Amino acid sequence: MNHTSSTIHTADGSSVTISRRGIEYDLETRNARGETISTVEMSRDDFVALLAQMDEVAA
């Protein structure tokens, strides 16, 4: 199984970890204390759409 992950840390100490699991993606958000706030499973198509929306917001 192909499993890779990347974590983004925010200014307030929270984090978002994105993990690829085969053909799906898991997103986990944690607050500054390290407590899991949410988890989301996404298809590749949904993940690509999320990244595209993030690019639009950042532009």
Short mmCIF file of C-alpha atoms in Angstrom, two decimals:
data_model
loop_
_atom_site.label_atom_id
_atom_site.label_comp_id
_atom_site.label_asym_id
_atom_site.label_seq_id
_atom_site.Cartn_x
_atom_site.Cartn_y
_atom_site.Cartn_z
CA MET A 1 0.00 0.00 0.00
CA ASN A 2 1.30 3.45 -0.93
CA HIS A 3 1.11 5.68 2.17
CA THR A 4 2.63 9.16 2.30
CA SER A 5 1.72 12.16 4.43
CA SER A 6 2.41 15.86 4.78
CA THR A 7 1.59 18.20 7.66
CA ILE A 8 0.89 21.91 7.42
CA HIS A 9 1.19 23.98 10.61
CA THR A 10 -0.90 27.12 11.04
CA ALA A 11 -0.05 30.38 12.79
CA ASP A 12 -2.20 29.49 15.82
CA GLY A 13 -0.45 26.14 16.37
CA SER A 14 -3.08 23.99 14.71
CA SER A 15 -2.19 21.53 11.97
CA VAL A 16 -3.64 19.76 8.96
CA THR A 17 -2.16 16.39 7.99
CA ILE A 18 -2.85 14.99 4.54
CA SER A 19 -2.18 11.29 4.05
CA ARG A 20 -2.48 9.33 0.83
CA ARG A 21 -3.80 5.79 1.21
CA GLY A 22 -3.78 4.07 -2.14
CA ILE A 23 -6.41 5.87 -4.21
CA GLU A 24 -7.88 7.85 -1.27
CA TYR A 25 -6.74 10.75 0.88
CA ASP A 26 -7.23 11.31 4.61
CA LEU A 27 -7.24 14.83 6.06
CA GLU A 28 -6.90 15.28 9.82
CA THR A 29 -7.07 18.63 11.60
CA ARG A 30 -5.66 19.11 15.09
CA ASN A 31 -5.84 22.06 17.44
CA ALA A 32 -2.78 23.61 19.12
CA ARG A 33 -3.04 21.06 21.98
CA GLY A 34 -2.73 18.21 19.47
CA GLU A 35 -6.34 17.08 19.82
CA THR A 36 -7.99 15.78 16.66
CA ILE A 37 -10.75 18.16 15.59
CA SER A 38 -11.85 16.41 12.39
CA THR A 39 -10.99 13.65 9.97
CA VAL A 40 -12.12 13.45 6.36
CA GLU A 41 -11.70 10.70 3.76
CA MET A 42 -11.64 11.96 0.17
CA SER A 43 -11.43 10.42 -3.26
CA ARG A 44 -8.60 11.55 -5.51
CA ASP A 45 -11.02 13.64 -7.60
CA ASP A 46 -12.35 15.43 -4.50
CA PHE A 47 -8.80 16.06 -3.26
CA VAL A 48 -7.74 17.51 -6.63
CA ALA A 49 -10.84 19.76 -6.58
CA LEU A 50 -9.94 20.95 -3.06
CA LEU A 51 -6.41 21.83 -4.17
CA ALA A 52 -7.77 23.74 -7.19
CA GLN A 53 -10.08 25.74 -4.92
CA MET A 54 -7.18 26.53 -2.60
CA ASP A 55 -5.17 27.83 -5.57
CA GLU A 56 -8.06 30.10 -6.55
CA VAL A 57 -8.32 31.51 -3.03
CA ALA A 58 -4.56 32.10 -2.80
CA ALA A 59 -4.42 33.89 -6.17
#
